[in-house]
Amino acid sequence: MQAAAVHSSTLKPSPLDPFRNHKCSPFLVPTAAPKSRRRLSFVSASAASTVSAPKREKDPKKRVVITGMGLVSVFGNDVDTYYDKLLSGESGVSLIDRFDASKFPTRFGGQIRGFASQGYIDGKNDRRLDDCLRYCIVAGKKALEDADLGGDKRSKIDKERAGVLVGTGMGGLTVFSDGVQALIEKGHRKITPFFIPYAITNMGSALLAIDIGFMGPNYSISTACATSNYCFYAAANHIRRGEADMMLAGGTEAAIIPIGLGGFVACRALSQRNDDPKTASRPWDKDRDGFVMGEGAGILVMESLEHAMKRGAPIIAEYLGGAVNCDAYHMTDPRADGLGVSSCILSSLEDAGVSPEEVNYINAHATSTLAGDLAEINAIKKVFKNTSEIKINATKSMIGHCLGAAGGLEAIATVKAIETGWLHPSINQFSQYLTVEPGAFS
């Protein structure tokens, strides 16, 4: 979940009129946020009571800004194209054709097609790498280009104070699956020497750093759906503590393969709406039946305000704060009352120096699962006592659940909402979720 601490006196529908062809919940309306206010607060979940927010950080060495964004998505590798597709309410979900999924009870997902890495990864390495790593490298380099740090321009920064923190929920799953199959069918001598290096979760950060020469903090975090947000939080803290001037942070995932699909089928977590895949991801809808797998990568360039100003960087937004916690309840199901989520939001708001009343937009986790959607809404309502001015949308309704990359891709959507002044719709709202009181959300 990401929340934006921005205010708008005039909220307008998207100029692309995304409601024309899709049914949308009345509390998920595209709105305008003023371009002059670009403060952004990422939160993993928010609070159980309204508190007086402390003063915000003033030290330019400790203030963290976002200066670049890069992605690989079901809508391509260009940030503006990605957001235009979201604004238009287009679904990227379709039947899987990467492998024969005909025997699976779920046969669709947000599968990336036509991915191209030319100009970002050399041909020899490109053939060896797991897609999880390829997506990471391309998204990371595109983020640097967006931050005016492409190619030789990186020579003007201190690379010993620039780090990489890109996480993944599943790691190099294709390489791992192929290695196990080779062992079983042909014996250990047929396992590629790249099996371990390309399967482990930290290799995306490592290979990206090797490629661009960043010698600062480098590791990965793997916390399932929360992976990217954990990475943003940790990266910001490296900057705040003075351990780095700049961090590349986000998430990457490529799990739409037989073992990945089969694993989530076994968990009984996926929608089985095979007859109409594009309407399968329907957060908050009364008839939702599970999430839809997605894939890709979303990476931000985060740096201290002082560093960004010294190099004349394009400042897109400001990271105000975040928090992490655990509800200590169940492996997959959240507490029905949303307590773990609400307490985390509270801590995040406190860290950011933002009061609940200052927040008017939330990009929700909203996975389209029966328990998760309800718990998240309950948490939001605990923290934000008056939700009538808060706009909420669900990026997953169009791109599916990208697992470890979800927070990265949704962070980019959140920043684009602030930058452009337009919020994308949540599609597939056919039957309003009846447990939300009328008027609770706009």
CSV table of C-alpha atoms in Angstrom, one decimal:
chain,number,residue,atom,x,y,z
A,1,MET,CA,0.0,0.0,0.0
A,2,GLN,CA,1.2,3.5,-0.8
A,3,ALA,CA,-0.4,6.7,0.3
A,4,ALA,CA,0.1,10.2,-1.0
A,5,ALA,CA,0.1,13.2,1.4
A,6,VAL,CA,-1.2,15.7,-1.2
A,7,HIS,CA,-4.2,17.9,-1.2
A,8,SER,CA,-6.5,19.1,-4.0
A,9,SER,CA,-9.3,21.6,-3.9
A,10,THR,CA,-10.5,20.4,-7.3
A,11,LEU,CA,-10.8,16.7,-8.2
A,12,LYS,CA,-11.4,15.9,-11.8
A,13,PRO,CA,-12.1,12.7,-13.8
A,14,SER,CA,-9.4,11.3,-16.0
A,15,PRO,CA,-9.4,13.0,-19.5
A,16,LEU,CA,-9.2,9.5,-21.0
A,17,ASP,CA,-12.6,8.7,-19.5
A,18,PRO,CA,-11.8,5.2,-18.2
A,19,PHE,CA,-15.3,4.6,-17.0
A,20,ARG,CA,-16.8,4.6,-20.5
A,21,ASN,CA,-16.1,0.9,-21.0
A,22,HIS,CA,-15.6,-0.4,-17.5
A,23,LYS,CA,-17.8,-0.6,-14.4
A,24,CYS,CA,-16.0,1.0,-11.5
A,25,SER,CA,-16.8,1.3,-7.8
A,26,PRO,CA,-18.1,4.8,-6.8
A,27,PHE,CA,-15.3,5.2,-4.3
A,28,LEU,CA,-12.6,4.5,-6.9
A,29,VAL,CA,-12.9,7.6,-9.1
A,30,PRO,CA,-9.9,9.1,-11.0
A,31,THR,CA,-9.1,12.4,-9.5
A,32,ALA,CA,-6.6,15.3,-9.8
A,33,ALA,CA,-3.9,16.1,-7.4
A,34,PRO,CA,-2.1,19.4,-7.8
A,35,LYS,CA,1.3,19.2,-9.6
A,36,SER,CA,2.8,21.8,-7.3
A,37,ARG,CA,2.5,19.5,-4.3
A,38,ARG,CA,4.7,16.5,-4.8
A,39,ARG,CA,5.3,15.1,-1.3
A,40,LEU,CA,4.8,11.4,-1.2
A,41,SER,CA,4.5,9.1,1.7
A,42,PHE,CA,4.8,5.3,1.1
A,43,VAL,CA,3.1,3.3,3.8
A,44,SER,CA,2.9,-0.5,4.1
A,45,ALA,CA,-0.3,-0.1,6.2
A,46,SER,CA,-1.8,2.7,8.5
A,47,ALA,CA,-2.9,3.4,12.0
A,48,ALA,CA,-5.5,2.7,14.6
A,49,SER,CA,-6.0,6.2,15.9
A,50,THR,CA,-5.5,9.8,14.8
A,51,VAL,CA,-2.3,11.3,16.3
A,52,SER,CA,-0.7,14.7,16.1
A,53,ALA,CA,2.0,14.4,13.5
A,54,PRO,CA,5.6,15.4,14.5
A,55,LYS,CA,7.5,18.0,12.5
A,56,ARG,CA,8.8,16.7,9.2
A,57,GLU,CA,12.5,16.3,8.4
A,58,LYS,CA,14.2,19.6,7.4
A,59,ASP,CA,17.8,18.5,6.9
A,60,PRO,CA,18.5,18.2,3.2
A,61,LYS,CA,21.0,15.4,3.9
A,62,LYS,CA,18.2,13.3,5.5
A,63,ARG,CA,15.3,14.2,3.2
A,64,VAL,CA,14.8,11.5,0.6
A,65,VAL,CA,13.6,12.3,-2.9
A,66,ILE,CA,12.7,10.3,-6.0
A,67,THR,CA,14.5,11.4,-9.1
A,68,GLY,CA,13.9,8.5,-11.5
A,69,MET,CA,11.6,5.6,-12.3
A,70,GLY,CA,12.0,2.5,-14.4
A,71,LEU,CA,9.9,-0.6,-15.1
A,72,VAL,CA,9.2,-3.7,-17.0
A,73,SER,CA,5.5,-4.4,-17.2
A,74,VAL,CA,2.8,-6.2,-19.0
A,75,PHE,CA,2.2,-2.9,-20.8
A,76,GLY,CA,5.9,-2.6,-21.9
A,77,ASN,CA,9.0,-0.9,-20.5
A,78,ASP,CA,8.1,2.7,-20.7
A,79,VAL,CA,6.7,4.5,-17.6
A,80,ASP,CA,4.5,6.9,-19.5
A,81,THR,CA,3.0,4.2,-21.7
A,82,TYR,CA,2.4,2.1,-18.6
A,83,TYR,CA,0.5,4.9,-16.9
A,84,ASP,CA,-1.5,5.8,-20.0
A,85,LYS,CA,-2.7,2.2,-20.2
A,86,LEU,CA,-3.7,2.3,-16.5
A,87,LEU,CA,-5.6,5.6,-17.0
A,88,SER,CA,-7.5,4.1,-19.9
A,89,GLY,CA,-8.6,1.2,-17.8
A,90,GLU,CA,-7.0,-1.4,-20.0
A,91,SER,CA,-6.5,-4.9,-18.6
A,92,GLY,CA,-3.1,-6.7,-19.3
A,93,VAL,CA,-4.5,-10.0,-18.2
A,94,SER,CA,-4.9,-12.8,-20.8
A,95,LEU,CA,-4.6,-16.5,-21.3
A,96,ILE,CA,-1.1,-17.9,-20.7
A,97,ASP,CA,0.7,-19.0,-23.9
A,98,ARG,CA,4.3,-19.2,-22.5
A,99,PHE,CA,3.7,-22.9,-21.7
A,100,ASP,CA,0.8,-25.3,-21.9
A,101,ALA,CA,-1.5,-24.3,-19.1
A,102,SER,CA,-4.5,-26.3,-20.3
A,103,LYS,CA,-4.4,-28.8,-17.4
A,104,PHE,CA,-4.2,-26.1,-14.7
A,105,PRO,CA,-7.5,-24.9,-13.0
A,106,THR,CA,-6.1,-21.3,-13.6
A,107,ARG,CA,-4.9,-20.7,-17.1
A,108,PHE,CA,-4.3,-16.9,-17.3
A,109,GLY,CA,-2.2,-14.1,-15.8
A,110,GLY,CA,-0.5,-10.8,-16.5
A,111,GLN,CA,2.1,-12.4,-18.7
A,112,ILE,CA,4.7,-10.2,-20.3
A,113,ARG,CA,5.2,-10.7,-24.0
A,114,GLY,CA,7.7,-9.2,-26.4
A,115,PHE,CA,10.2,-8.2,-23.8
A,116,ALA,CA,13.3,-6.7,-25.3
A,117,SER,CA,16.6,-6.0,-23.5
A,118,GLN,CA,18.7,-4.8,-26.4
A,119,GLY,CA,20.9,-1.9,-25.4
A,120,TYR,CA,20.6,-2.9,-21.7
A,121,ILE,CA,22.0,-6.4,-21.5
A,122,ASP,CA,24.6,-8.0,-23.7
A,123,GLY,CA,23.5,-10.9,-25.8
A,124,LYS,CA,25.6,-13.6,-24.1
A,125,ASN,CA,24.4,-12.8,-20.6
A,126,ASP,CA,20.9,-12.2,-21.8
A,127,ARG,CA,20.5,-15.8,-23.0
A,128,ARG,CA,21.7,-17.1,-19.6
A,129,LEU,CA,19.7,-14.9,-17.2
A,130,ASP,CA,16.5,-15.8,-15.6
A,131,ASP,CA,13.7,-13.3,-16.5
A,132,CYS,CA,13.6,-12.1,-12.9
A,133,LEU,CA,17.2,-10.8,-13.4
A,134,ARG,CA,16.6,-9.5,-16.9
A,135,TYR,CA,13.6,-7.4,-15.7
A,136,CYS,CA,15.7,-6.0,-12.8
A,137,ILE,CA,18.6,-4.9,-14.9
A,138,VAL,CA,16.5,-3.3,-17.6
A,139,ALA,CA,14.2,-1.5,-15.1
A,140,GLY,CA,17.2,-0.3,-13.0
A,141,LYS,CA,19.0,1.2,-16.0
A,142,LYS,CA,15.8,2.8,-17.3
A,143,ALA,CA,15.3,4.4,-13.8
A,144,LEU,CA,18.9,5.8,-14.0
A,145,GLU,CA,18.2,7.2,-17.5
A,146,ASP,CA,15.0,8.9,-16.1
A,147,ALA,CA,17.2,10.4,-13.3
A,148,ASP,CA,19.6,11.8,-15.9
A,149,LEU,CA,22.2,9.2,-15.0
A,150,GLY,CA,22.4,7.2,-18.2
A,151,GLY,CA,25.7,6.1,-19.6
A,152,ASP,CA,28.7,8.4,-18.9
A,153,LYS,CA,26.6,10.7,-16.7
A,154,ARG,CA,27.1,8.3,-13.8
A,155,SER,CA,30.8,9.4,-13.7
A,156,LYS,CA,29.7,12.6,-11.9
A,157,ILE,CA,28.5,10.7,-8.8
A,158,ASP,CA,30.5,9.0,-6.0
A,159,LYS,CA,29.7,5.3,-6.8
A,160,GLU,CA,31.0,4.2,-3.4
A,161,ARG,CA,28.0,6.0,-1.9
A,162,ALA,CA,25.4,4.6,-4.4
A,163,GLY,CA,23.7,1.3,-3.6
A,164,VAL,CA,21.2,-1.2,-5.0
A,165,LEU,CA,18.4,-2.8,-3.0
A,166,VAL,CA,16.1,-4.7,-5.3
A,167,GLY,CA,14.1,-7.6,-3.8
A,168,THR,CA,12.1,-10.5,-5.2
A,169,GLY,CA,9.6,-12.8,-3.7
A,170,MET,CA,10.5,-15.9,-5.7
A,171,GLY,CA,14.0,-15.3,-7.1
A,172,GLY,CA,15.2,-17.0,-10.3
A,173,LEU,CA,12.4,-19.5,-10.4
A,174,THR,CA,12.9,-20.6,-14.0
A,175,VAL,CA,16.6,-21.3,-13.4
A,176,PHE,CA,15.8,-23.2,-10.2
A,177,SER,CA,13.0,-25.2,-11.9
A,178,ASP,CA,15.2,-26.1,-14.8
A,179,GLY,CA,18.1,-27.1,-12.5
A,180,VAL,CA,15.9,-29.5,-10.5
A,181,GLN,CA,14.5,-31.0,-13.7
A,182,ALA,CA,18.1,-31.5,-15.0
A,183,LEU,CA,19.1,-33.2,-11.8
A,184,ILE,CA,16.2,-35.6,-11.9
A,185,GLU,CA,16.3,-36.4,-15.6
A,186,LYS,CA,20.1,-36.3,-16.3
A,187,GLY,CA,22.0,-36.2,-13.1
A,188,HIS,CA,24.0,-33.6,-11.2
A,189,ARG,CA,26.6,-33.2,-14.0
A,190,LYS,CA,24.0,-31.6,-16.2
A,191,ILE,CA,23.2,-28.8,-13.7
A,192,THR,CA,24.4,-25.4,-15.1
A,193,PRO,CA,27.1,-23.7,-13.0
A,194,PHE,CA,24.8,-20.7,-13.1
A,195,PHE,CA,22.1,-22.6,-11.2
A,196,ILE,CA,22.8,-21.3,-7.7
A,197,PRO,CA,24.0,-17.7,-8.7
A,198,TYR,CA,21.0,-17.0,-10.9
A,199,ALA,CA,18.4,-18.6,-8.5
A,200,ILE,CA,19.3,-16.7,-5.3
A,201,THR,CA,17.3,-13.6,-4.5
A,202,ASN,CA,20.1,-11.1,-4.1
A,203,MET,CA,21.6,-11.6,-7.6
A,204,GLY,CA,19.4,-9.0,-9.2
A,205,SER,CA,20.9,-6.3,-7.0
A,206,ALA,CA,24.3,-7.8,-7.4
A,207,LEU,CA,24.3,-8.0,-11.3
A,208,LEU,CA,22.8,-4.5,-11.6
A,209,ALA,CA,25.5,-3.1,-9.3
A,210,ILE,CA,28.3,-4.8,-11.2
A,211,ASP,CA,26.9,-3.5,-14.5
A,212,ILE,CA,26.7,0.1,-13.4
A,213,GLY,CA,29.5,0.2,-10.8
A,214,PHE,CA,27.6,1.1,-7.7
A,215,MET,CA,29.6,0.0,-4.7
A,216,GLY,CA,27.4,1.1,-1.8
A,217,PRO,CA,24.9,-1.0,0.2
A,218,ASN,CA,23.8,-4.0,-1.9
A,219,TYR,CA,21.5,-6.8,-0.9
A,220,SER,CA,17.9,-8.0,-1.4
A,221,ILE,CA,14.8,-8.3,0.8
A,222,SER,CA,12.3,-11.1,0.3
A,223,THR,CA,9.0,-10.5,2.1
A,224,ALA,CA,6.5,-11.8,-0.4
A,225,CYS,CA,4.0,-9.1,-1.5
A,226,ALA,CA,5.6,-6.5,0.7
A,227,THR,CA,9.1,-6.9,-0.8
A,228,SER,CA,9.3,-3.7,-2.8
A,229,ASN,CA,8.0,-1.5,0.1
A,230,TYR,CA,10.5,-3.1,2.5
A,231,CYS,CA,13.2,-2.2,-0.1
A,232,PHE,CA,12.1,1.4,-0.3
A,233,TYR,CA,12.0,1.7,3.5
A,234,ALA,CA,15.4,0.2,3.9
A,235,ALA,CA,16.9,2.2,1.1
A,236,ALA,CA,15.6,5.5,2.5
A,237,ASN,CA,17.0,4.6,5.9
A,238,HIS,CA,20.5,4.1,4.4
A,239,ILE,CA,20.3,7.6,3.0
A,240,ARG,CA,18.9,9.1,6.2
A,241,ARG,CA,21.7,7.5,8.2
A,242,GLY,CA,24.3,8.9,5.9
A,243,GLU,CA,25.4,5.5,4.6
A,244,ALA,CA,24.5,6.4,1.0
A,245,ASP,CA,23.8,9.4,-1.2
A,246,MET,CA,21.7,7.4,-3.6
A,247,MET,CA,19.9,4.0,-3.8
A,248,LEU,CA,18.2,2.1,-6.6
A,249,ALA,CA,15.3,0.3,-4.9
A,250,GLY,CA,12.3,-1.8,-5.8
A,251,GLY,CA,11.3,-5.3,-6.8
A,252,THR,CA,11.4,-7.8,-9.6
A,253,GLU,CA,9.5,-11.0,-10.3
A,254,ALA,CA,9.0,-13.6,-13.1
A,255,ALA,CA,7.0,-16.5,-11.7
A,256,ILE,CA,4.5,-17.2,-14.4
A,257,ILE,CA,6.0,-20.6,-15.2
A,258,PRO,CA,4.5,-24.1,-14.5
A,259,ILE,CA,5.9,-24.5,-11.0
A,260,GLY,CA,5.0,-20.9,-10.0
A,261,LEU,CA,1.4,-21.2,-11.3
A,262,GLY,CA,1.1,-24.7,-9.8
A,263,GLY,CA,2.3,-23.5,-6.4
A,264,PHE,CA,-0.3,-20.8,-6.1
A,265,VAL,CA,-3.0,-23.1,-7.5
A,266,ALA,CA,-2.1,-25.5,-4.6
A,267,CYS,CA,-2.5,-22.6,-2.2
A,268,ARG,CA,-6.0,-22.1,-3.6
A,269,ALA,CA,-5.2,-18.4,-3.9
A,270,LEU,CA,-5.9,-17.8,-7.6
A,271,SER,CA,-9.0,-16.8,-9.5
A,272,GLN,CA,-10.3,-19.5,-11.8
A,273,ARG,CA,-12.3,-17.2,-14.1
A,274,ASN,CA,-10.8,-18.8,-17.2
A,275,ASP,CA,-13.8,-17.8,-19.4
A,276,ASP,CA,-13.2,-14.1,-18.9
A,277,PRO,CA,-9.6,-13.5,-17.7
A,278,LYS,CA,-9.7,-9.7,-18.2
A,279,THR,CA,-12.4,-9.4,-15.5
A,280,ALA,CA,-10.8,-11.9,-13.1
A,281,SER,CA,-8.8,-9.4,-11.0
A,282,ARG,CA,-11.7,-7.5,-9.3
A,283,PRO,CA,-10.5,-6.0,-5.9
A,284,TRP,CA,-13.4,-5.3,-3.5
A,285,ASP,CA,-16.0,-6.8,-5.9
A,286,LYS,CA,-18.5,-9.1,-4.0
A,287,ASP,CA,-17.8,-11.9,-6.5
A,288,ARG,CA,-14.0,-11.9,-6.5
A,289,ASP,CA,-12.5,-15.4,-6.3
A,290,GLY,CA,-8.8,-14.9,-5.9
A,291,PHE,CA,-5.8,-13.0,-7.2
A,292,VAL,CA,-4.3,-13.0,-10.7
A,293,MET,CA,-0.6,-13.6,-11.1
A,294,GLY,CA,1.5,-10.9,-12.8
A,295,GLU,CA,5.2,-10.2,-13.3
A,296,GLY,CA,7.6,-7.4,-14.0
A,297,ALA,CA,9.9,-5.0,-12.2
A,298,GLY,CA,9.5,-1.5,-10.7
A,299,ILE,CA,12.6,0.5,-9.5
A,300,LEU,CA,13.0,4.0,-8.1
A,301,VAL,CA,16.1,6.2,-7.9
A,302,MET,CA,16.1,7.5,-4.3
A,303,GLU,CA,18.6,10.1,-3.1
A,304,SER,CA,19.2,12.7,-0.5
A,305,LEU,CA,17.7,16.1,-1.3
A,306,GLU,CA,21.1,17.6,-0.9
A,307,HIS,CA,22.7,15.2,-3.4
A,308,ALA,CA,19.9,15.6,-5.9
A,309,MET,CA,20.1,19.4,-5.8
A,310,LYS,CA,23.9,19.5,-6.2
A,311,ARG,CA,23.7,17.5,-9.4
A,312,GLY,CA,20.6,19.3,-10.7
A,313,ALA,CA,18.5,16.1,-10.7
A,314,PRO,CA,14.9,16.1,-11.8
A,315,ILE,CA,13.0,15.7,-8.5
A,316,ILE,CA,9.7,13.9,-9.1
A,317,ALA,CA,8.5,13.3,-5.5
A,318,GLU,CA,9.6,13.1,-1.9
A,319,TYR,CA,9.6,10.0,0.2
A,320,LEU,CA,8.4,11.2,3.7
A,321,GLY,CA,8.4,8.0,5.6
A,322,GLY,CA,7.4,4.4,6.1
A,323,ALA,CA,7.2,1.5,8.5
A,324,VAL,CA,7.4,-2.3,8.7
A,325,ASN,CA,5.8,-4.8,11.1
A,326,CYS,CA,4.2,-8.2,11.4
A,327,ASP,CA,0.6,-9.1,12.4
A,328,ALA,CA,1.9,-12.5,13.9
A,329,TYR,CA,-1.3,-14.2,12.9
A,330,HIS,CA,-1.2,-16.6,9.9
A,331,MET,CA,1.1,-17.5,6.9
A,332,THR,CA,-1.3,-16.1,4.3
A,333,ASP,CA,-4.5,-14.8,5.9
A,334,PRO,CA,-4.5,-11.3,7.5
A,335,ARG,CA,-6.3,-10.5,10.7
A,336,ALA,CA,-9.9,-9.8,9.8
A,337,ASP,CA,-9.8,-6.5,11.8
A,338,GLY,CA,-6.7,-5.4,9.9
A,339,LEU,CA,-4.8,-4.7,13.2
A,340,GLY,CA,-1.3,-5.5,11.8
A,341,VAL,CA,-2.0,-3.3,8.8
A,342,SER,CA,-3.5,-0.4,10.8
A,343,SER,CA,-0.7,-0.3,13.3
A,344,CYS,CA,1.9,-0.2,10.5
A,345,ILE,CA,0.1,2.7,8.8
A,346,LEU,CA,0.1,4.5,12.1
A,347,SER,CA,3.9,4.0,12.5
A,348,SER,CA,4.4,5.1,8.9
A,349,LEU,CA,2.5,8.3,9.3
A,350,GLU,CA,4.4,9.1,12.4
A,351,ASP,CA,7.7,8.5,10.7
A,352,ALA,CA,6.6,10.7,7.8
A,353,GLY,CA,5.4,13.5,9.9
A,354,VAL,CA,2.0,13.3,8.3
A,355,SER,CA,-1.4,13.3,10.0
A,356,PRO,CA,-4.2,11.1,8.7
A,357,GLU,CA,-6.2,14.2,7.6
A,358,GLU,CA,-3.4,15.2,5.2
A,359,VAL,CA,-3.8,12.0,3.1
A,360,ASN,CA,-6.2,12.1,0.2
A,361,TYR,CA,-5.0,9.2,-2.0
A,362,ILE,CA,-4.2,5.6,-1.3
A,363,ASN,CA,-2.9,3.1,-3.9
A,364,ALA,CA,-4.2,0.0,-2.1
A,365,HIS,CA,-2.7,-3.5,-2.0
A,366,ALA,CA,-6.1,-4.8,-3.0
A,367,THR,CA,-5.2,-8.3,-4.3
A,368,SER,CA,-8.8,-9.4,-5.1
A,369,THR,CA,-8.8,-12.1,-2.4
A,370,LEU,CA,-11.7,-12.6,-0.1
A,371,ALA,CA,-9.9,-12.0,3.2
A,372,GLY,CA,-7.2,-9.6,2.1
A,373,ASP,CA,-9.4,-6.9,0.6
A,374,LEU,CA,-11.7,-6.8,3.6
A,375,ALA,CA,-8.9,-6.6,6.1
A,376,GLU,CA,-7.2,-3.8,4.3
A,377,ILE,CA,-10.4,-1.7,4.1
A,378,ASN,CA,-11.0,-2.3,7.8
A,379,ALA,CA,-7.5,-1.1,8.5
A,380,ILE,CA,-7.9,2.0,6.4
A,381,LYS,CA,-11.2,2.9,8.2
A,382,LYS,CA,-9.6,2.5,11.6
A,383,VAL,CA,-6.9,5.0,10.8
A,384,PHE,CA,-8.7,7.5,8.6
A,385,LYS,CA,-11.8,8.3,10.5
A,386,ASN,CA,-13.2,10.5,7.7
A,387,THR,CA,-12.7,8.7,4.4
A,388,SER,CA,-15.0,10.9,2.4
A,389,GLU,CA,-12.1,12.8,0.9
A,390,ILE,CA,-9.8,9.9,0.3
A,391,LYS,CA,-9.5,8.3,-3.2
A,392,ILE,CA,-8.5,4.7,-3.4
A,393,ASN,CA,-7.6,2.6,-6.4
A,394,ALA,CA,-6.2,-0.8,-7.2
A,395,THR,CA,-3.5,-1.1,-9.9
A,396,LYS,CA,-3.7,-4.9,-9.6
A,397,SER,CA,-7.2,-4.8,-11.2
A,398,MET,CA,-5.3,-4.3,-14.5
A,399,ILE,CA,-1.8,-5.8,-14.2
A,400,GLY,CA,-2.5,-8.6,-11.7
A,401,HIS,CA,-0.5,-9.3,-8.6
A,402,CYS,CA,3.2,-9.0,-9.4
A,403,LEU,CA,4.3,-10.5,-6.1
A,404,GLY,CA,7.7,-9.1,-5.1
A,405,ALA,CA,7.5,-6.4,-7.8
A,406,ALA,CA,3.9,-5.3,-6.9
A,407,GLY,CA,5.0,-2.5,-4.6
A,408,GLY,CA,7.5,-1.2,-7.2
A,409,LEU,CA,5.1,-1.0,-10.0
A,410,GLU,CA,2.4,0.5,-7.8
A,411,ALA,CA,4.8,3.0,-6.4
A,412,ILE,CA,5.4,4.2,-9.9
A,413,ALA,CA,1.6,4.5,-10.5
A,414,THR,CA,1.4,6.5,-7.2
A,415,VAL,CA,4.1,8.9,-8.2
A,416,LYS,CA,2.6,9.3,-11.7
A,417,ALA,CA,-0.7,10.2,-10.1
A,418,ILE,CA,1.0,13.0,-8.2
A,419,GLU,CA,3.1,14.1,-11.1
A,420,THR,CA,0.3,14.1,-13.7
A,421,GLY,CA,-2.7,14.9,-11.5
A,422,TRP,CA,-4.7,11.9,-12.7
A,423,LEU,CA,-5.7,8.7,-10.9
A,424,HIS,CA,-6.3,5.6,-12.8
A,425,PRO,CA,-9.6,3.6,-12.2
A,426,SER,CA,-10.1,0.3,-10.6
A,427,ILE,CA,-11.7,-1.9,-13.2
A,428,ASN,CA,-14.0,-4.9,-12.9
A,429,GLN,CA,-16.2,-3.4,-10.1
A,430,PHE,CA,-19.4,-5.2,-11.1
A,431,SER,CA,-21.0,-5.9,-7.7
A,432,GLN,CA,-20.2,-3.3,-5.0
A,433,TYR,CA,-18.5,-4.8,-1.9
A,434,LEU,CA,-21.5,-4.5,0.5
A,435,THR,CA,-19.5,-4.3,3.7
A,436,VAL,CA,-18.3,-0.8,2.9
A,437,GLU,CA,-20.8,1.8,4.0
A,438,PRO,CA,-22.2,4.1,1.4
A,439,GLY,CA,-20.3,7.4,1.4
A,440,ALA,CA,-17.2,5.9,3.1
A,441,PHE,CA,-15.2,6.4,0.0
A,442,SER,CA,-15.5,8.7,-3.0
